[in-house]
Amino acid sequence: MLTISSLENHKTILQTEYFLLYDHVKNVADSVGVILSKKEQRLILDIPRDMKVNADLVLLEHVFVNLISNASAYSPPSSEILVRAIETENKYKLQVIDQGIGISPEDAERIFERFFRVDTNRSRKEGGTGLGLSIVKHIARLHAGEVFVNPNPGGGSIFSFEFPKK
């Protein structure tokens, strides 16, 4: 609650620095590894090892923890979760792609709202608060970026977090 309150009230100060994205996503992957191993899920990192981003390291780790944890919670056992990063001339595009239950178009419009849950029964069992994706949205905005979700053609969802290069 403190994180979302601080972000919503514009009390969070962005502390950007250049860092190797792969190394920090690998750290996040290690920290959520227990969650993934319980469901025998495999996390695949498709991030150039030399890709440097200019962002708030702590906040970006929040983004990946939320998106990877959600991908795991809503994906079946033994599935794969792909984390991909693409750098263009003017922006970074970070994606978490799952093979989960997917999101209806109606829910996709509301999924980044505070306390919104797609599947309330599953969210309660998994211990979700309905704040994670709202936090991700605010972190994207703080980076002058955006976050959105699209269906994964193979089933599941593609969460994209994009922000400009500075």
PDB file of C-alpha atoms in Angstrom:
ATOM      1  CA  MET A   1       0.000   0.000   0.000  1.00  0.00           C
ATOM      2  CA  LEU A   2       2.862   2.390   0.744  1.00  0.00           C
ATOM      3  CA  THR A   3       4.391   1.870  -2.693  1.00  0.00           C
ATOM      4  CA  ILE A   4       1.166   2.541  -4.594  1.00  0.00           C
ATOM      5  CA  SER A   5       0.345   5.522  -2.372  1.00  0.00           C
ATOM      6  CA  SER A   6       3.778   7.042  -2.928  1.00  0.00           C
ATOM      7  CA  LEU A   7       3.525   6.525  -6.694  1.00  0.00           C
ATOM      8  CA  GLU A   8      -0.013   7.880  -6.960  1.00  0.00           C
ATOM      9  CA  ASN A   9       0.792  10.961  -4.886  1.00  0.00           C
ATOM     10  CA  HIS A  10       3.901  11.712  -6.960  1.00  0.00           C
ATOM     11  CA  LYS A  11       6.159  11.322  -3.935  1.00  0.00           C
ATOM     12  CA  THR A  12       8.453   8.806  -5.624  1.00  0.00           C
ATOM     13  CA  ILE A  13      11.574  10.407  -7.066  1.00  0.00           C
ATOM     14  CA  LEU A  14      13.005   8.656 -10.102  1.00  0.00           C
ATOM     15  CA  GLN A  15      16.663   7.740  -9.573  1.00  0.00           C
ATOM     16  CA  THR A  16      17.894   6.672 -12.979  1.00  0.00           C
ATOM     17  CA  GLU A  17      21.206   5.108 -13.805  1.00  0.00           C
ATOM     18  CA  TYR A  18      22.632   3.033 -16.637  1.00  0.00           C
ATOM     19  CA  PHE A  19      22.856  -0.676 -15.877  1.00  0.00           C
ATOM     20  CA  LEU A  20      23.023  -3.995 -17.688  1.00  0.00           C
ATOM     21  CA  LEU A  21      19.432  -5.160 -17.908  1.00  0.00           C
ATOM     22  CA  TYR A  22      20.211  -8.876 -18.239  1.00  0.00           C
ATOM     23  CA  ASP A  23      22.093  -9.006 -14.936  1.00  0.00           C
ATOM     24  CA  HIS A  24      19.245  -7.430 -12.998  1.00  0.00           C
ATOM     25  CA  VAL A  25      16.496  -9.456 -14.625  1.00  0.00           C
ATOM     26  CA  LYS A  26      18.562 -12.573 -13.848  1.00  0.00           C
ATOM     27  CA  ASN A  27      18.625 -11.474 -10.175  1.00  0.00           C
ATOM     28  CA  VAL A  28      14.836 -11.082 -10.218  1.00  0.00           C
ATOM     29  CA  ALA A  29      14.502 -14.484 -11.882  1.00  0.00           C
ATOM     30  CA  ASP A  30      16.618 -16.018  -9.131  1.00  0.00           C
ATOM     31  CA  SER A  31      14.477 -14.365  -6.456  1.00  0.00           C
ATOM     32  CA  VAL A  32      11.199 -15.704  -7.909  1.00  0.00           C
ATOM     33  CA  GLY A  33      12.746 -19.057  -8.776  1.00  0.00           C
ATOM     34  CA  VAL A  34      10.983 -20.821  -5.894  1.00  0.00           C
ATOM     35  CA  ILE A  35       7.590 -19.773  -7.261  1.00  0.00           C
ATOM     36  CA  LEU A  36       8.503 -21.036 -10.721  1.00  0.00           C
ATOM     37  CA  SER A  37       9.999 -24.299  -9.489  1.00  0.00           C
ATOM     38  CA  LYS A  38       6.841 -25.198  -7.523  1.00  0.00           C
ATOM     39  CA  LYS A  39       4.961 -25.281 -10.832  1.00  0.00           C
ATOM     40  CA  GLU A  40       7.944 -26.660 -12.779  1.00  0.00           C
ATOM     41  CA  GLN A  41       7.860 -23.583 -15.002  1.00  0.00           C
ATOM     42  CA  ARG A  42      10.805 -22.447 -17.061  1.00  0.00           C
ATOM     43  CA  LEU A  43      11.856 -18.818 -17.393  1.00  0.00           C
ATOM     44  CA  ILE A  44      13.608 -17.918 -20.637  1.00  0.00           C
ATOM     45  CA  LEU A  45      15.565 -14.674 -20.847  1.00  0.00           C
ATOM     46  CA  ASP A  46      15.869 -13.199 -24.334  1.00  0.00           C
ATOM     47  CA  ILE A  47      17.786 -10.095 -23.354  1.00  0.00           C
ATOM     48  CA  PRO A  48      21.054  -9.022 -24.968  1.00  0.00           C
ATOM     49  CA  ARG A  49      23.715  -9.370 -22.284  1.00  0.00           C
ATOM     50  CA  ASP A  50      25.270  -6.039 -23.250  1.00  0.00           C
ATOM     51  CA  MET A  51      21.990  -4.065 -23.305  1.00  0.00           C
ATOM     52  CA  LYS A  52      22.204  -1.066 -20.988  1.00  0.00           C
ATOM     53  CA  VAL A  53      19.089   0.817 -19.964  1.00  0.00           C
ATOM     54  CA  ASN A  54      18.735   4.150 -18.237  1.00  0.00           C
ATOM     55  CA  ALA A  55      16.056   3.620 -15.599  1.00  0.00           C
ATOM     56  CA  ASP A  56      15.373   3.428 -11.905  1.00  0.00           C
ATOM     57  CA  LEU A  57      16.865   0.054 -11.029  1.00  0.00           C
ATOM     58  CA  VAL A  58      14.748  -0.567  -7.918  1.00  0.00           C
ATOM     59  CA  LEU A  59      11.491   0.350  -9.643  1.00  0.00           C
ATOM     60  CA  LEU A  60      12.300  -1.724 -12.719  1.00  0.00           C
ATOM     61  CA  GLU A  61      12.928  -4.718 -10.464  1.00  0.00           C
ATOM     62  CA  HIS A  62       9.412  -4.175  -9.033  1.00  0.00           C
ATOM     63  CA  VAL A  63       8.071  -4.305 -12.585  1.00  0.00           C
ATOM     64  CA  PHE A  64       9.744  -7.609 -13.348  1.00  0.00           C
ATOM     65  CA  VAL A  65       8.824  -9.210 -10.020  1.00  0.00           C
ATOM     66  CA  ASN A  66       5.173  -8.292 -10.581  1.00  0.00           C
ATOM     67  CA  LEU A  67       5.013  -9.345 -14.223  1.00  0.00           C
ATOM     68  CA  ILE A  68       6.924 -12.615 -13.786  1.00  0.00           C
ATOM     69  CA  SER A  69       4.986 -13.555 -10.632  1.00  0.00           C
ATOM     70  CA  ASN A  70       1.678 -12.894 -12.408  1.00  0.00           C
ATOM     71  CA  ALA A  71       2.787 -14.874 -15.443  1.00  0.00           C
ATOM     72  CA  SER A  72       3.586 -17.796 -13.175  1.00  0.00           C
ATOM     73  CA  ALA A  73       0.336 -17.556 -11.208  1.00  0.00           C
ATOM     74  CA  TYR A  74      -1.849 -17.539 -14.319  1.00  0.00           C
ATOM     75  CA  SER A  75       0.099 -20.110 -16.345  1.00  0.00           C
ATOM     76  CA  PRO A  76      -0.175 -23.877 -16.128  1.00  0.00           C
ATOM     77  CA  PRO A  77       2.473 -26.137 -14.601  1.00  0.00           C
ATOM     78  CA  SER A  78       5.426 -26.994 -16.864  1.00  0.00           C
ATOM     79  CA  SER A  79       4.845 -23.929 -19.045  1.00  0.00           C
ATOM     80  CA  GLU A  80       7.415 -21.417 -20.242  1.00  0.00           C
ATOM     81  CA  ILE A  81       7.591 -17.709 -19.483  1.00  0.00           C
ATOM     82  CA  LEU A  82       9.635 -15.562 -21.831  1.00  0.00           C
ATOM     83  CA  VAL A  83      11.206 -12.275 -20.797  1.00  0.00           C
ATOM     84  CA  ARG A  84      12.330 -10.304 -23.838  1.00  0.00           C
ATOM     85  CA  ALA A  85      13.980  -6.911 -24.248  1.00  0.00           C
ATOM     86  CA  ILE A  86      14.215  -4.919 -27.444  1.00  0.00           C
ATOM     87  CA  GLU A  87      16.086  -1.654 -27.873  1.00  0.00           C
ATOM     88  CA  THR A  88      15.151   0.672 -30.708  1.00  0.00           C
ATOM     89  CA  GLU A  89      16.592   4.023 -31.665  1.00  0.00           C
ATOM     90  CA  ASN A  90      14.363   5.901 -29.224  1.00  0.00           C
ATOM     91  CA  LYS A  91      12.891   3.434 -26.710  1.00  0.00           C
ATOM     92  CA  TYR A  92      13.245   0.287 -24.653  1.00  0.00           C
ATOM     93  CA  LYS A  93      10.564  -2.387 -24.948  1.00  0.00           C
ATOM     94  CA  LEU A  94      10.482  -5.002 -22.194  1.00  0.00           C
ATOM     95  CA  GLN A  95       8.059  -7.908 -22.464  1.00  0.00           C
ATOM     96  CA  VAL A  96       6.884 -10.799 -20.315  1.00  0.00           C
ATOM     97  CA  ILE A  97       5.124 -13.442 -22.389  1.00  0.00           C
ATOM     98  CA  ASP A  98       3.214 -16.291 -20.780  1.00  0.00           C
ATOM     99  CA  GLN A  99       1.217 -19.319 -21.872  1.00  0.00           C
ATOM    100  CA  GLY A 100      -1.509 -18.743 -19.332  1.00  0.00           C
ATOM    101  CA  ILE A 101      -5.254 -18.322 -19.340  1.00  0.00           C
ATOM    102  CA  GLY A 102      -5.163 -15.048 -21.266  1.00  0.00           C
ATOM    103  CA  ILE A 103      -7.142 -11.894 -20.633  1.00  0.00           C
ATOM    104  CA  SER A 104     -10.452 -10.956 -22.177  1.00  0.00           C
ATOM    105  CA  PRO A 105     -10.636  -7.623 -24.060  1.00  0.00           C
ATOM    106  CA  GLU A 106     -12.970  -6.276 -21.360  1.00  0.00           C
ATOM    107  CA  ASP A 107     -10.537  -7.166 -18.592  1.00  0.00           C
ATOM    108  CA  ALA A 108      -7.552  -5.874 -20.594  1.00  0.00           C
ATOM    109  CA  GLU A 109      -9.068  -2.392 -20.427  1.00  0.00           C
ATOM    110  CA  ARG A 110      -9.214  -2.525 -16.617  1.00  0.00           C
ATOM    111  CA  ILE A 111      -6.337  -4.761 -15.616  1.00  0.00           C
ATOM    112  CA  PHE A 112      -4.055  -1.894 -14.577  1.00  0.00           C
ATOM    113  CA  GLU A 113      -6.632  -0.403 -12.206  1.00  0.00           C
ATOM    114  CA  ARG A 114      -6.032  -0.520  -8.479  1.00  0.00           C
ATOM    115  CA  PHE A 115      -7.508  -3.658  -6.810  1.00  0.00           C
ATOM    116  CA  PHE A 116      -8.766  -5.106 -10.122  1.00  0.00           C
ATOM    117  CA  ARG A 117      -8.487  -8.891 -10.359  1.00  0.00           C
ATOM    118  CA  VAL A 118      -9.221 -10.980 -13.421  1.00  0.00           C
ATOM    119  CA  ASP A 119      -9.907 -14.141 -11.442  1.00  0.00           C
ATOM    120  CA  THR A 120     -10.767 -13.290  -7.843  1.00  0.00           C
ATOM    121  CA  ASN A 121     -10.775 -16.908  -6.680  1.00  0.00           C
ATOM    122  CA  ARG A 122      -7.290 -17.585  -8.012  1.00  0.00           C
ATOM    123  CA  SER A 123      -5.954 -14.220  -6.827  1.00  0.00           C
ATOM    124  CA  ARG A 124      -7.039 -14.914  -3.264  1.00  0.00           C
ATOM    125  CA  LYS A 125      -5.440 -18.372  -3.322  1.00  0.00           C
ATOM    126  CA  GLU A 126      -2.195 -16.936  -4.719  1.00  0.00           C
ATOM    127  CA  GLY A 127      -2.235 -14.119  -2.157  1.00  0.00           C
ATOM    128  CA  GLY A 128      -2.599 -11.278  -4.666  1.00  0.00           C
ATOM    129  CA  THR A 129      -3.766  -7.830  -3.592  1.00  0.00           C
ATOM    130  CA  GLY A 130      -4.801  -6.488  -6.984  1.00  0.00           C
ATOM    131  CA  LEU A 131      -2.165  -3.746  -6.694  1.00  0.00           C
ATOM    132  CA  GLY A 132       0.766  -5.195  -8.649  1.00  0.00           C
ATOM    133  CA  LEU A 133      -0.271  -4.143 -12.151  1.00  0.00           C
ATOM    134  CA  SER A 134      -1.376  -0.738 -10.933  1.00  0.00           C
ATOM    135  CA  ILE A 135       2.101  -0.282  -9.459  1.00  0.00           C
ATOM    136  CA  VAL A 136       3.605  -1.324 -12.810  1.00  0.00           C
ATOM    137  CA  LYS A 137       1.437   1.258 -14.599  1.00  0.00           C
ATOM    138  CA  HIS A 138       2.600   4.040 -12.272  1.00  0.00           C
ATOM    139  CA  ILE A 139       6.246   3.018 -12.646  1.00  0.00           C
ATOM    140  CA  ALA A 140       5.840   3.129 -16.441  1.00  0.00           C
ATOM    141  CA  ARG A 141       4.359   6.624 -16.237  1.00  0.00           C
ATOM    142  CA  LEU A 142       7.139   7.766 -13.927  1.00  0.00           C
ATOM    143  CA  HIS A 143       9.578   6.668 -16.669  1.00  0.00           C
ATOM    144  CA  ALA A 144       7.490   8.632 -19.249  1.00  0.00           C
ATOM    145  CA  GLY A 145       6.415   5.286 -20.683  1.00  0.00           C
ATOM    146  CA  GLU A 146       3.459   2.962 -20.796  1.00  0.00           C
ATOM    147  CA  VAL A 147       2.449  -0.602 -20.068  1.00  0.00           C
ATOM    148  CA  PHE A 148      -0.115  -2.627 -21.972  1.00  0.00           C
ATOM    149  CA  VAL A 149      -1.269  -6.170 -22.528  1.00  0.00           C
ATOM    150  CA  ASN A 150      -2.027  -8.060 -25.729  1.00  0.00           C
ATOM    151  CA  PRO A 151      -3.066 -11.645 -26.346  1.00  0.00           C
ATOM    152  CA  ASN A 152      -0.266 -14.075 -27.095  1.00  0.00           C
ATOM    153  CA  PRO A 153      -1.130 -15.769 -30.416  1.00  0.00           C
ATOM    154  CA  GLY A 154      -0.010 -19.105 -28.922  1.00  0.00           C
ATOM    155  CA  GLY A 155      -2.248 -18.621 -25.868  1.00  0.00           C
ATOM    156  CA  GLY A 156      -1.678 -16.471 -22.837  1.00  0.00           C
ATOM    157  CA  SER A 157      -0.657 -12.831 -22.648  1.00  0.00           C
ATOM    158  CA  ILE A 158       2.095 -10.446 -23.668  1.00  0.00           C
ATOM    159  CA  PHE A 159       2.752  -7.667 -21.158  1.00  0.00           C
ATOM    160  CA  SER A 160       4.843  -4.853 -22.649  1.00  0.00           C
ATOM    161  CA  PHE A 161       6.563  -2.147 -20.642  1.00  0.00           C
ATOM    162  CA  GLU A 162       7.945   0.605 -22.877  1.00  0.00           C
ATOM    163  CA  PHE A 163       9.799   3.779 -22.031  1.00  0.00           C
ATOM    164  CA  PRO A 164      11.879   6.291 -23.987  1.00  0.00           C
ATOM    165  CA  LYS A 165      15.650   6.332 -24.080  1.00  0.00           C
ATOM    166  CA  LYS A 166      17.095   9.393 -22.418  1.00  0.00           C
TER     167      LYS A 166
END
